[in-house]
XYZ file of C-alpha atoms in Angstrom:
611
model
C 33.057 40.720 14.500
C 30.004 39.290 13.275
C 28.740 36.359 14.751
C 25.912 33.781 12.288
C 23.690 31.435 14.085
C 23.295 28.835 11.447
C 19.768 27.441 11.050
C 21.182 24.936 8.293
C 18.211 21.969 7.730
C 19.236 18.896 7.620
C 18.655 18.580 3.767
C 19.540 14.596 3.627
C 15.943 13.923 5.438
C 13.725 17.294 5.324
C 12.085 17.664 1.787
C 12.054 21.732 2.387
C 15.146 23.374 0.643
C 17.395 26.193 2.062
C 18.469 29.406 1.523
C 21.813 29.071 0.209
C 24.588 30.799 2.692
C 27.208 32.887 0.578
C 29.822 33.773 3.181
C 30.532 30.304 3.682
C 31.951 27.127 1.201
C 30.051 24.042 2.401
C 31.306 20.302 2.444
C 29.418 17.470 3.178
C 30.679 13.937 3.583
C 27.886 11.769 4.337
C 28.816 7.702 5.510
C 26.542 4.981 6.045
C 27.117 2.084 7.380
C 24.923 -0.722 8.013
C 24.734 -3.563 10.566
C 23.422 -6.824 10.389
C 20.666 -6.462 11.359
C 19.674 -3.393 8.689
C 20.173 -0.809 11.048
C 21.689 2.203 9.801
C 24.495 4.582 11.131
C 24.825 7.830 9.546
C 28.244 10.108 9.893
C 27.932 13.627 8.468
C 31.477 15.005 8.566
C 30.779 18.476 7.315
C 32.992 21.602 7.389
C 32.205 25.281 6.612
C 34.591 27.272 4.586
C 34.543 30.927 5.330
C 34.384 32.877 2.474
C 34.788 36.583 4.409
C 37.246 37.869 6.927
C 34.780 39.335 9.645
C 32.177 36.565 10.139
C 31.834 33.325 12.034
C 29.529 30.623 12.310
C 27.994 30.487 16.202
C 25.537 27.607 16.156
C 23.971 25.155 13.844
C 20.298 23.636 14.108
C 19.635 20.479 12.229
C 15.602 19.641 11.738
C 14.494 16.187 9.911
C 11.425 14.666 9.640
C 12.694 11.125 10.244
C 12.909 8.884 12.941
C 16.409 9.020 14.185
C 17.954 8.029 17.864
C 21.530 7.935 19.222
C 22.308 11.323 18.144
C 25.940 12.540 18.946
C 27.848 15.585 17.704
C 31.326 17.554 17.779
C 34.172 19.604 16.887
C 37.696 19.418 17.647
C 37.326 20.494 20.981
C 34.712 18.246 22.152
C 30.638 17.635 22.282
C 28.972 20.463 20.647
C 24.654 19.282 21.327
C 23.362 21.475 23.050
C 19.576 20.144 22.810
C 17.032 17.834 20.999
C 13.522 18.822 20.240
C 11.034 16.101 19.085
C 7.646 16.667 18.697
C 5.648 13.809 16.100
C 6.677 15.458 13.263
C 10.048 16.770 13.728
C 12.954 16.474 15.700
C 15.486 19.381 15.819
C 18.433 19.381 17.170
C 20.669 22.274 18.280
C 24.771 22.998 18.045
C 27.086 25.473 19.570
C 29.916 25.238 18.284
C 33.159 25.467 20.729
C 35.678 27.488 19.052
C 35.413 30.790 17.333
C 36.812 30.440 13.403
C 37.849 33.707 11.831
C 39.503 34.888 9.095
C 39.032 34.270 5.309
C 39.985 30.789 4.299
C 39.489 29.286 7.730
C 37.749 25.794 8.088
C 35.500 25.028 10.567
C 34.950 21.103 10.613
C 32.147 19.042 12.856
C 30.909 15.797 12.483
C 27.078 14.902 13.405
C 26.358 11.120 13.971
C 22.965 9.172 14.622
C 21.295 6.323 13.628
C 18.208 5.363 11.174
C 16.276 2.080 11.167
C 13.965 2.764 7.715
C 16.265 2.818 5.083
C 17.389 -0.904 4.763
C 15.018 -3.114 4.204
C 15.535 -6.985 4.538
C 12.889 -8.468 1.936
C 13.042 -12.344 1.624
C 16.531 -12.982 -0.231
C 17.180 -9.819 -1.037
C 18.649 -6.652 1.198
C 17.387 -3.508 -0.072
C 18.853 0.225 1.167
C 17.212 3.325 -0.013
C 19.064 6.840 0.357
C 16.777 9.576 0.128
C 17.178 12.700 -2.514
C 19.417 15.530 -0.671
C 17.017 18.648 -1.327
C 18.930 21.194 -0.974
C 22.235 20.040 -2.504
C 22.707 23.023 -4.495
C 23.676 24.394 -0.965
C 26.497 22.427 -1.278
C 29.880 23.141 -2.685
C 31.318 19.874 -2.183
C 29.077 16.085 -1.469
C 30.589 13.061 -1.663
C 28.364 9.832 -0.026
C 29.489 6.241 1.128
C 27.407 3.269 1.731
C 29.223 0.282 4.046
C 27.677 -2.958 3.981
C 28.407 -6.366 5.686
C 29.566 -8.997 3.803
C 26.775 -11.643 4.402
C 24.222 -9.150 2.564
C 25.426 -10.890 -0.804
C 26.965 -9.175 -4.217
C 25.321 -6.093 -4.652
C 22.580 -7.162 -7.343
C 22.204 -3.432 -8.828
C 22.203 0.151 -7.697
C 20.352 3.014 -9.575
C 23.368 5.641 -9.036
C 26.738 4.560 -10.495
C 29.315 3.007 -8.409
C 32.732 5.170 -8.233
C 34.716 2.824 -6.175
C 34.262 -0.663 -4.088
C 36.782 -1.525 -1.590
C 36.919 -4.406 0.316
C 37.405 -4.786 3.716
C 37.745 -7.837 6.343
C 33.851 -8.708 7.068
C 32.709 -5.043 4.983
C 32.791 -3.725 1.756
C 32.222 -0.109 1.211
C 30.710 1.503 -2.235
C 31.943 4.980 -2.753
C 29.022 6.936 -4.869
C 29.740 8.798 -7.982
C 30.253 12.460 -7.312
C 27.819 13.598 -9.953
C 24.810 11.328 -8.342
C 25.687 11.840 -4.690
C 22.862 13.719 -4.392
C 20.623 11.693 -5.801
C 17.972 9.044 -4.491
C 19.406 5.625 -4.636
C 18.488 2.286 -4.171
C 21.177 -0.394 -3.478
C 19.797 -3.842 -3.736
C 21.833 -7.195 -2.415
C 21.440 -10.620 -3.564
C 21.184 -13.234 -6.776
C 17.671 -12.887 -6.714
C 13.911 -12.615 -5.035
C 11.734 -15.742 -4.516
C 7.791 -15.394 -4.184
C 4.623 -17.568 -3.418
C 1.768 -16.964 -5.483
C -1.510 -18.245 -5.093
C -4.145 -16.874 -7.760
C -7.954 -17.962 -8.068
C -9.758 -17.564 -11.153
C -13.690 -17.685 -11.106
C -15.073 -18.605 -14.790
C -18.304 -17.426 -14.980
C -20.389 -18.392 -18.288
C -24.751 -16.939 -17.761
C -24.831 -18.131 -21.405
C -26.609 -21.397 -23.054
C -23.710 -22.507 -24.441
C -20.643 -23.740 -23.649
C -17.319 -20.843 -23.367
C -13.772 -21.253 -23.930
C -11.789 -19.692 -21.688
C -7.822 -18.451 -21.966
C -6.555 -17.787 -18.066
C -3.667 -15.862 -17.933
C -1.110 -17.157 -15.321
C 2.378 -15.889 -14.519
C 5.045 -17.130 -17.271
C 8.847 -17.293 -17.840
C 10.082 -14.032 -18.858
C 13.393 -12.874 -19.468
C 13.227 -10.927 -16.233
C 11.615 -14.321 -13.857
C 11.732 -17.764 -13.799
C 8.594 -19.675 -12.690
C 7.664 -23.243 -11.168
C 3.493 -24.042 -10.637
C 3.232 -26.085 -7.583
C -0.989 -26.454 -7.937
C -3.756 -25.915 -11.078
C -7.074 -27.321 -10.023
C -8.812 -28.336 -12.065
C -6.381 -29.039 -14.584
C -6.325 -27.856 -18.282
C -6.964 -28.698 -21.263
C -3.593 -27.241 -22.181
C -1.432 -24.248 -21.816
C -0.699 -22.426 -24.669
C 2.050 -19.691 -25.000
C 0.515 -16.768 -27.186
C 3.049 -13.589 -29.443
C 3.430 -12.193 -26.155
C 5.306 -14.650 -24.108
C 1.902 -14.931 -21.994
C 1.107 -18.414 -20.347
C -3.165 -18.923 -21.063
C -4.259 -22.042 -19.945
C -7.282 -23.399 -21.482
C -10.746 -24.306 -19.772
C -14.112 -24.697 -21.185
C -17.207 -24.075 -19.066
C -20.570 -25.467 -19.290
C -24.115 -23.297 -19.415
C -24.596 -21.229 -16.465
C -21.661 -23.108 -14.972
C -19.054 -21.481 -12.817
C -15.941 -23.128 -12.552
C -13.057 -22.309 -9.540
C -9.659 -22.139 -10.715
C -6.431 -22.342 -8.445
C -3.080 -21.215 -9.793
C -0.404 -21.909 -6.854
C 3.388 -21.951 -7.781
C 6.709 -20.036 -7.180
C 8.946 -17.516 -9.108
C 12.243 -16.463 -9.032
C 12.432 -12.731 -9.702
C 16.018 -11.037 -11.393
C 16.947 -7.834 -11.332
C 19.397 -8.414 -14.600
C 17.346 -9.673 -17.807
C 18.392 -13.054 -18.307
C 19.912 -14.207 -21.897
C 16.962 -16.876 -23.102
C 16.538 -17.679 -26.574
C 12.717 -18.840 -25.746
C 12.109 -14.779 -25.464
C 13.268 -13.466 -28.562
C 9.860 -11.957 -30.485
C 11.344 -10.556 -33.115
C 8.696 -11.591 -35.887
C 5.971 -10.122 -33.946
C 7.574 -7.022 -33.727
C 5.056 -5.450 -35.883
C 1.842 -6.549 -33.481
C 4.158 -4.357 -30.939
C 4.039 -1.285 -32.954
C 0.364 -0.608 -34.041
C -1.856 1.911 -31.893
C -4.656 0.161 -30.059
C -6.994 1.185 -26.970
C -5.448 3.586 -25.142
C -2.271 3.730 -27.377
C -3.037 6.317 -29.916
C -0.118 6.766 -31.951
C -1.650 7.806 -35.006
C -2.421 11.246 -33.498
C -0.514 13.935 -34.872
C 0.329 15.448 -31.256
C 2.420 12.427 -30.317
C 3.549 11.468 -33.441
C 5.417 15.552 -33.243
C 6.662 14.382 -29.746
C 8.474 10.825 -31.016
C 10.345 12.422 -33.623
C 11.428 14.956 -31.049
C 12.574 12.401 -28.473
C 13.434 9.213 -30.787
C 15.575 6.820 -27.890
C 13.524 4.890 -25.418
C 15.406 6.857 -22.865
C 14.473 10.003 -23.572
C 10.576 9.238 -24.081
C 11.288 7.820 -20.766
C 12.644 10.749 -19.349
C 9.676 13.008 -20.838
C 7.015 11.067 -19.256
C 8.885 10.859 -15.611
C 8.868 15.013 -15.748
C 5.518 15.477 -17.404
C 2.807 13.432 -15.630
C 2.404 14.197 -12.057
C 0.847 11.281 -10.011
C -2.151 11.617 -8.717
C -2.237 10.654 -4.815
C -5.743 11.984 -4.192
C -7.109 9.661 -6.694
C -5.172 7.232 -5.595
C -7.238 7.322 -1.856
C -10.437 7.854 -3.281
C -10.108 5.294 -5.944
C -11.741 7.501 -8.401
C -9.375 6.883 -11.619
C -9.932 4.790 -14.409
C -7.420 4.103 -17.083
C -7.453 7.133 -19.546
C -4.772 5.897 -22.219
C -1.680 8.025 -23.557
C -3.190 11.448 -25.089
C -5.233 11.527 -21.917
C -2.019 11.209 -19.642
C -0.403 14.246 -22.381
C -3.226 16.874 -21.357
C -4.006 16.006 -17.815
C -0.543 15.365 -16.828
C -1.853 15.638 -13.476
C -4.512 13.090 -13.000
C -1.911 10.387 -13.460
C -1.146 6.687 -11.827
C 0.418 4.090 -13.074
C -1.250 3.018 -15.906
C -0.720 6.408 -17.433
C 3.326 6.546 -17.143
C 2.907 3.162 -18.689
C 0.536 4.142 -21.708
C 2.117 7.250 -22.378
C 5.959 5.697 -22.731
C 4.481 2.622 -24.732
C 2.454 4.781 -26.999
C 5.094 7.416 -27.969
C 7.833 4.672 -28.367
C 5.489 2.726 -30.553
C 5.012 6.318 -32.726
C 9.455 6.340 -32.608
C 9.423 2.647 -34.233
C 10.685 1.306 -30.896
C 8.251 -1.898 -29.927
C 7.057 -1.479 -26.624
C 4.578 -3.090 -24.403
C 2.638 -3.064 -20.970
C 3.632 -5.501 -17.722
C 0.652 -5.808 -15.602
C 1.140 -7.641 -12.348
C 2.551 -7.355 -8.518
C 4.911 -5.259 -6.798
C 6.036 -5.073 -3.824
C 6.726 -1.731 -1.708
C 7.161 -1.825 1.814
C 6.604 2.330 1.418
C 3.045 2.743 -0.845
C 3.892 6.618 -0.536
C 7.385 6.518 -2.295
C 6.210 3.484 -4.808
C 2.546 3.585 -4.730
C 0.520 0.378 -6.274
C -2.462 0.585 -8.783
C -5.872 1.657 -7.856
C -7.497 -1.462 -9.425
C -8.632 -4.748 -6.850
C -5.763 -7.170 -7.060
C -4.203 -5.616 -9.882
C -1.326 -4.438 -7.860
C 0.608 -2.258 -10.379
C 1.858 -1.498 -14.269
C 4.891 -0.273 -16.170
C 6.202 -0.840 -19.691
C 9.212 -2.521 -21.397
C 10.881 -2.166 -24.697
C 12.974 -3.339 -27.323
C 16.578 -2.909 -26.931
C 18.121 -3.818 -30.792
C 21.407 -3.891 -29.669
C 21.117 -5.855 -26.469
C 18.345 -8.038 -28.474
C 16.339 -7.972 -25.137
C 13.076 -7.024 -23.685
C 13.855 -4.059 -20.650
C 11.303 -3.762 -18.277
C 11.633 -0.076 -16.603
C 9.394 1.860 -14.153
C 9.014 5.583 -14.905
C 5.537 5.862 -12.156
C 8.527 4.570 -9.598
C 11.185 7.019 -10.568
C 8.620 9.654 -10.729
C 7.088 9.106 -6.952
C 10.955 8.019 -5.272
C 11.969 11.418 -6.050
C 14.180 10.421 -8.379
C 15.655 7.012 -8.250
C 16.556 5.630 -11.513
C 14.587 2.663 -12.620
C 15.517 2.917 -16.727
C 19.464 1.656 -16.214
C 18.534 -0.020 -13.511
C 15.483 -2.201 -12.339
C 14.649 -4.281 -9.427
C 13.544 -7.628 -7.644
C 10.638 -6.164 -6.634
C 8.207 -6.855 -10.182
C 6.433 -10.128 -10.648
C 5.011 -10.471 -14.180
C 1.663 -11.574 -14.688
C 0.706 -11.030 -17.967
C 2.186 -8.758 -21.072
C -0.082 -6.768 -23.249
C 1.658 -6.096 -26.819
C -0.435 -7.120 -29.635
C -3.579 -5.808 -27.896
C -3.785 -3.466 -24.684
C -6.498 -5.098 -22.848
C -6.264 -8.636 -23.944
C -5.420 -10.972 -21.973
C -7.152 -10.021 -18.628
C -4.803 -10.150 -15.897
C -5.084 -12.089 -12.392
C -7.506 -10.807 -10.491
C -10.347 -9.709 -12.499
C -12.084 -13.098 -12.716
C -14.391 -12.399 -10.158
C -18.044 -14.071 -10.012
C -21.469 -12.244 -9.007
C -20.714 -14.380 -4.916
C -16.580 -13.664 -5.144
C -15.875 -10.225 -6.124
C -15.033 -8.847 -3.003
C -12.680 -12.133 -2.235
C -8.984 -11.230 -2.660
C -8.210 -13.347 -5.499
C -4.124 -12.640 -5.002
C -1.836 -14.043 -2.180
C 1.618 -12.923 -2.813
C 4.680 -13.387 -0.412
C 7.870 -13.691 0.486
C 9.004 -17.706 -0.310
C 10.222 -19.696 2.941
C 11.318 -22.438 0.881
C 12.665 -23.239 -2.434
C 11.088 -25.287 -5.295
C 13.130 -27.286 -6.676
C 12.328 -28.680 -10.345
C 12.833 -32.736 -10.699
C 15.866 -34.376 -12.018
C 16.300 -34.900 -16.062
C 15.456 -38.027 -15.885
C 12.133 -37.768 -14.390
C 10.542 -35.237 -16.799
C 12.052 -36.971 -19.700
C 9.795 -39.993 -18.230
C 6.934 -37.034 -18.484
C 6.911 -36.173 -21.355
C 4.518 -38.224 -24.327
C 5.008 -38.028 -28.130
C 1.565 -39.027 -30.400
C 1.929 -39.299 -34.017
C -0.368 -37.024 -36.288
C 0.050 -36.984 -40.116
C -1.997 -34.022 -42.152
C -3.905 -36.247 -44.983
C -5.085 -33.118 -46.809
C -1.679 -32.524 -48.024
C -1.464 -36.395 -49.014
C -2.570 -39.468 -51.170
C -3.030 -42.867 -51.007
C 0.398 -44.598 -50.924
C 1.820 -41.551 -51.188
C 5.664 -40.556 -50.159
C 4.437 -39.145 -46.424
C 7.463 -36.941 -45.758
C 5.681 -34.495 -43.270
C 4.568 -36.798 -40.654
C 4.501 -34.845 -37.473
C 4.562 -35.818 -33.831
C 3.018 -33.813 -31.182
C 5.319 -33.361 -27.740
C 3.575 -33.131 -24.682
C 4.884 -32.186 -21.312
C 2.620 -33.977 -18.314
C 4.210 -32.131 -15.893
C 3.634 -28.786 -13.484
C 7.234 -27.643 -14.284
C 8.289 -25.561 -17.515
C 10.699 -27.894 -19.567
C 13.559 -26.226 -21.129
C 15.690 -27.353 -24.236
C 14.044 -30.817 -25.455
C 15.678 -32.183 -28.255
C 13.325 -34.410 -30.450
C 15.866 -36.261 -32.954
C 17.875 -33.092 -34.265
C 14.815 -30.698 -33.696
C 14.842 -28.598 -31.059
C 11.817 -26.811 -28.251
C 13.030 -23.838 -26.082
C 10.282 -23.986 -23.912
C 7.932 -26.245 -22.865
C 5.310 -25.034 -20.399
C 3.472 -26.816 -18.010
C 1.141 -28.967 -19.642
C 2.143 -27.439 -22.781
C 1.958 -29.009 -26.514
C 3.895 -28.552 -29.469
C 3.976 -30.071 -32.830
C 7.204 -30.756 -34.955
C 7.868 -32.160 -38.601
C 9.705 -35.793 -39.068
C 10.457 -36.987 -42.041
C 8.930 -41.138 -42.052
C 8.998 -44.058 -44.033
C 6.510 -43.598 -47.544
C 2.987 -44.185 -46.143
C 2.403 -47.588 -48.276
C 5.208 -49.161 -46.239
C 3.561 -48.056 -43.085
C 0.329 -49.316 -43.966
C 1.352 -52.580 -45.251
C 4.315 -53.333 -43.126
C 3.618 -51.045 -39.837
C 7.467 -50.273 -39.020
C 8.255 -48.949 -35.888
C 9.385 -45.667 -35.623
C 12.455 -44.925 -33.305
C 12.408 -41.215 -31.673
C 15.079 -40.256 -29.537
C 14.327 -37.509 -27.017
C 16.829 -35.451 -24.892
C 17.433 -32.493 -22.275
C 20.022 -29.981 -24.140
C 23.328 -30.241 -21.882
C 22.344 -33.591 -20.101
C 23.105 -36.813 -20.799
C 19.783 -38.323 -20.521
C 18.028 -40.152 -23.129
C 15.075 -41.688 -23.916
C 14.225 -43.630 -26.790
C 10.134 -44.431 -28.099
C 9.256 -46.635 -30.843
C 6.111 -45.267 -32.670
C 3.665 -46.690 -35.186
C 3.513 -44.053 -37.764
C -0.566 -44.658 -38.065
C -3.624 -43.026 -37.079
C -5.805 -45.456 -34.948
C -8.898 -45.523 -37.818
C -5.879 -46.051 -40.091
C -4.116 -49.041 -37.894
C -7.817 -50.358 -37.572
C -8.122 -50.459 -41.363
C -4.930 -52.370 -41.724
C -6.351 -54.978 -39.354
C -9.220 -55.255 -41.257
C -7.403 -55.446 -44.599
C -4.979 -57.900 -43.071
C -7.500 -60.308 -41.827
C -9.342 -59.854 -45.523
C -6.572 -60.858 -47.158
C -5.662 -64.012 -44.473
C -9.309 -65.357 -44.967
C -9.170 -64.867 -48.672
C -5.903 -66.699 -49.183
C -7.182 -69.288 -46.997
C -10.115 -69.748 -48.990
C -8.424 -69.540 -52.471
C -5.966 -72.111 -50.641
C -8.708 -74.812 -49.432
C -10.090 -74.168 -53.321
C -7.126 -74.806 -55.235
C -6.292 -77.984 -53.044
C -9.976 -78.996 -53.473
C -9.486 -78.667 -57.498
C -6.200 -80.410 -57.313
C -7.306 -83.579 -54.987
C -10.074 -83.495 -57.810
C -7.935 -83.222 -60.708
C -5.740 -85.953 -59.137
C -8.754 -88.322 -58.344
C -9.753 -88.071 -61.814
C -6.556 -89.236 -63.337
C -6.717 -92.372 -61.147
């Protein structure tokens, strides 16, 4: 009888694959469950299968590269360890089994149980668990993988390998994974969403003689985050929201002037895109289809490979198992960005900003509008999600158009790429803070974190982390108190005493906090940023009735789904043209007065001539 001493790797931790073993059918039932407190126990229940009549399996040696303590293992018959090994890199540890199982068809079942602390991850509001890739899982004839979760870690937000089965139990629920991904890298991620601090500084610089406008970029509402500014010193003149979605607040700067800027707020990060009608750039969807710096997609090479790939998911998949990222370059901080037909032929010098030009540029040659996310990310593992080379600018990935969900998705192919698989297409994360978009031009605006002075640029101009405490936006009433209405009227388009139909009234929000929904008599503005304008159309009284009789003007403003109300009475003149009235008005008072004292003058005369 032949006797096999198993030297079967551990595959779920060890990278290294195996030499698949014939004479036996292998099952593996892996179980995780997780504490409280994010620690992680792992129960293999694996059983061996043989597939001849005259051999037997003897002994089995796991190896792993990970941290792991509390190790335990047995048979039917009782403890089968027979010795751990660790050393700093590995730790291997040694079965015997204690039965002999021969004969074709016969099972031989063990179960190998230790603990992990690395693979949950409790991140602010959110509870994250990543499973590693099995490696050699074409060993296996049979996988099937459980995660078991307490209750108090929330709903589970998303997770990048489909779901078979959720059960619940008393303080527990347990997600079965689908057969077909079991093998896969996963990440499950609990919660409603992730909450950060930002503070940014912005150093505007101007060595000219005369005086420069400047547009800041600072983090905005997307369909993916919401955001509340707590600080802007100095304030602006206003803050504009460009065809991208971007938030550029607007400072001038004096000759050889540098001016400090302080952006300090909150966001609230989702790991769904949000339904918000604010977001919806439809009409600039050509300015998100043109080639630009690093997006060549007039050259014939990519133009081949769009019309062989055609759906944003398999341009994504293309790019994930083309480019290679480039971890050398990455320590040396010898890259600069290259663009897209770079990326295609030197797959292998590749970060971020590659995997992000590359997708963008061949979606833009499919038809599909597509554009670049530049801003923070967290990792709490730089080798698994590694972080842009640049100072401060933490990290980049694209987004597209979905037509039939009529949203922007934000996806991560440099992630999916260095996780060994996980899949961040279907699925995305809390983990992405936008700071600016790049669609109609690739460079423009200039994120956070490159406006640095000739005394500041090594300062680190970004502070993100974790929130403590949430910011909580005023009630209704309060920012309808906020915000001001002026009346503007375009006289170009107009005459004296003319029928002044378009009279229009600029809305202005004095506030920190993005308002949402104002209704301005039966006109309505999705979004109102902080310190934001924006100018609407009212029909008004003719323009000789304003001059002449100044009527008042009743606007009634109102948050959508609120009951509050405000009501303003405005004078539908320009303040040269309410002037002008005054003087008019008091002309015509002193004339009549005059032509009065006259005509009683003549008629006293008349009168006194008579008698």
């Amino acid at each position: 009888m032949k006797k096999l001493v198993l030297l079967f790797l551990l595959a779920l931790l060890l990278p290294s694959r195996v030499k698949a073993l014939k004479e036996f059918e292998t099952t593996y039932q892996i179980n995780y469950s997780v504490d409280n407190r994010g620690q992680i126990t792992v129960e293999q229940e694996i059983t061996l299968t043989n597939n001849l009549a005259n051999i037997y399996p003897k002994e089995y040696l796991i190896e792993t590269s990970q941290e792991i303590v509390n190790i335990s293992a047995w048979d039917q018959q009782g403890s089968i360890l027979k010795g751990i090994d660790k050393n700093k890199e590995r730790v291997k540890i040694k079965l015997e089994f204690n039965q002999e199982v021969i004969g074709r068809g016969k099972s031989l079942s063990f179960t190998v149980k230790y603990q992990l602390k690395s693979l949950a991850v409790h991140k602010g509001r959110v509870w994250e668990i990543n499973l590693p890739k099995l490696s050699n899982s074409q060993d296996i004839d049979y996988l099937g993988t459980s995660v078991t979760v307490p209750n108090s870690f929330g709903k589970l937000a998303y997770s990048s390998v489909k779901i078979q089965k959720i059960t619940s139990l008393a303080t527990q629920t347990k997600f079965i994974l689908s057969r077909n991904q079991a093998d896969q890298a996963a990440t499950l991620s609990f919660g409603d969403f992730q909450s950060f601090d930002f503070s940014l500084q912005y150093q505007l610089e101007n060595p000219d003689l005369e005086t420069w406008e400047f547009l800041i970029a600072i983090p905005p509402i997307t369909n993916y985050q919401e955001v509340i500014l707590t600080d802007i010193r100095p304030l602006p003149k206003e803050i504009k929201i460009d065809k991208n979605g971007n938030w550029l607040a607007h400072y001038r700067v004096e000759p050889h002037q540098t001016l400090p800027v302080l952006v300090e707020g909150q966001a609230k990060v989702f790991a769904i895109p949000q339904a918000v009608d604010f977001y919806n750039q439809e009409k600039n969807f050509a300015s998100f289809l043109k080639e630009d710096k690093y997006w060549e997609t007039s050259n014939a090479q990519i133009i081949q490979l769009a019309k062989e790939l055609k759906t944003p998911k398999k341009i994504y998949q293309y790019v994930v198992s083309r480019l290679d990222y480039n971890y050398l370059a990455l320590e040396n901080n010898t890259v600069s960005r290259r663009g897209a037909l770079s990326a295609l032929n030197q797959s292998q010098q590749s970060v971020c900003s590659e995997f992000t030009d590359l997708f963008i540029t061949l979606a833009r040659a499919a038809g599909i509008p597509a554009r670049e996310i530049e801003g923070f990310a967290y990792t709490n593992n730089p080798k698994l999600k590694p972080l842009s080379l640049k100072k401060d600018i933490l990290h980049a990935w694209p987004e597209y158009w979905d037509n039939h969900k009529k949203q922007w998705i934000q996806i991560d192919p440099t992630w999916e790429k260095t996780t060994g698989g996980v899949d961040y297409f279907d699925h995305f994360d809390f983990n992405h803070l936008t700071f600016v978009i790049h669609g109609d031009q690739s460079i423009f605006p200039p994120p956070p974190g490159t406006y640095t002075s000739s005394q500041t640029k090594e300062v680190k101009s970004i502070k993100v982390a974790f929130s403590n405490k949430q910011v909580i936006l005023p009630p209704n009433e309060e920012l309808l108190e906020k915000i001001t209405l002026e009346f503007t009227r375009n006289k170009d388009k107009q005459f004296w005493f003319w029928q002044a139909k378009n009279s229009q009234i600029v809305v202005k929000n004095n506030t920190l906090y993005p308002i949402k929904q104002i209704l301005v008599q039966n006109q309505v503005i999705s979004l109102l940023p902080p310190w934001g304008k924006e100018t609407i159309t009212l029909e008004t009284e003719p323009f000789w009735q304003q001059f002449l009789f100044s009527p008042q003007k009743e606007i009634t403003i109102s948050l959508a789904n609120t009951p509050h109300k405000r009501t303003t009475s405005l004078v539908a003149l320009t303040p040269k043209e309410a002037n002008l009235r005054q003087i008019i008005l008091i002309f015509l008072i002193i004339n009549g007065a005059a032509f009065s004292v006259v005509l009683i003058i003549k008629l006293v005369n008349k009168v006194a001539k008579k008698s």
